[in-house]
Coordinates of C-alpha atoms in Angstrom, one line a residue:
M1 CA -41.4 -2.8 -49.4
T2 CA -38.2 -4.7 -49.5
K3 CA -35.4 -3.6 -51.8
W4 CA -33.2 -6.4 -53.0
E5 CA -29.5 -6.6 -53.9
Y6 CA -28.8 -9.3 -56.6
A7 CA -25.8 -11.6 -57.3
R8 CA -25.1 -14.9 -59.0
L9 CA -22.9 -17.8 -58.2
E10 CA -21.4 -19.7 -61.2
Y11 CA -20.2 -23.2 -60.7
R12 CA -18.4 -24.4 -63.9
A13 CA -16.4 -27.4 -65.0
A14 CA -12.8 -26.2 -65.0
G15 CA -11.1 -28.8 -67.3
T16 CA -10.8 -28.5 -71.0
Y17 CA -9.0 -31.7 -72.1
G18 CA -8.8 -35.3 -71.1
E19 CA -11.0 -37.8 -69.3
D20 CA -11.2 -35.7 -66.1
Q21 CA -12.3 -32.5 -67.8
F22 CA -15.6 -32.5 -65.9
M23 CA -14.2 -33.4 -62.4
D24 CA -12.8 -30.0 -61.3
W25 CA -15.2 -27.2 -60.7
N26 CA -14.6 -23.5 -60.4
A27 CA -16.9 -21.3 -58.2
T28 CA -17.1 -17.6 -59.1
F29 CA -19.3 -15.1 -57.3
H30 CA -20.6 -12.1 -59.2
H31 CA -22.2 -9.0 -57.6
A32 CA -22.4 -5.3 -57.9
G33 CA -18.8 -4.9 -56.5
G34 CA -17.3 -7.2 -59.2
A35 CA -16.4 -10.9 -59.5
Q36 CA -14.7 -12.9 -56.9
R37 CA -13.1 -16.4 -57.5
W38 CA -14.2 -18.6 -54.6
G39 CA -12.0 -21.6 -55.4
T40 CA -11.9 -24.9 -57.2
D41 CA -13.4 -28.2 -56.0
E42 CA -12.1 -31.6 -57.0
R43 CA -15.6 -32.9 -57.5
F44 CA -19.0 -31.4 -57.9
N45 CA -19.8 -30.1 -54.4
D46 CA -21.4 -26.7 -54.5
M47 CA -22.7 -26.8 -50.9
R48 CA -19.6 -25.2 -49.5
H49 CA -20.0 -22.2 -51.7
L50 CA -23.8 -21.9 -51.2
N51 CA -23.2 -22.0 -47.4
R52 CA -20.7 -19.2 -47.7
A53 CA -23.2 -17.1 -49.6
G54 CA -25.9 -17.9 -47.1
A55 CA -23.6 -16.9 -44.2
A56 CA -23.4 -13.5 -45.9
G57 CA -27.2 -13.2 -46.1
W58 CA -27.7 -14.3 -49.7
Q59 CA -30.7 -16.4 -50.6
A60 CA -30.8 -18.6 -53.7
Y61 CA -34.0 -18.2 -55.6
D62 CA -33.2 -19.8 -58.9
R63 CA -30.9 -22.5 -60.3
S64 CA -30.2 -23.2 -64.0
A65 CA -28.0 -26.0 -65.4
T66 CA -25.9 -25.9 -68.5
Y67 CA -25.0 -29.0 -70.4
F68 CA -22.1 -29.7 -72.7
P69 CA -23.1 -29.3 -76.4
N70 CA -24.2 -32.5 -78.0
E71 CA -23.7 -34.3 -74.7
P72 CA -27.0 -33.7 -72.8
H73 CA -26.0 -36.2 -70.0
R74 CA -22.8 -34.2 -69.1
L75 CA -23.3 -31.2 -66.7
Y76 CA -21.1 -28.3 -67.7
G77 CA -22.2 -25.6 -65.2
V78 CA -24.7 -24.5 -62.7
T79 CA -25.7 -20.9 -62.1
Y80 CA -27.5 -19.8 -58.9
S81 CA -29.4 -16.5 -58.8
L82 CA -29.0 -14.9 -55.3
R83 CA -30.6 -12.0 -53.6
R84 CA -30.5 -10.4 -50.2
P85 CA -32.3 -7.4 -48.6
A86 CA -30.4 -4.1 -49.4
E87 CA -29.4 -2.1 -46.5

């Protein structure tokens, strides 16, 4: 039986004001050891962060999107659920 270790990668819009508020994206990795800020992207491009997690043995098994309230066509954040076999 495999025992799993769990984490999540949150990819959220960084801006709060102006026309470009949904263009910068912050990546934060949460796991049992705490939270780590993995940087900011100028545009939505989560592949760099998913590849970083994959290189450490993490597997994404779920993805959920969050939309800006009253603006269903604007993406506000994406959360990836990750797991890897525990040592």
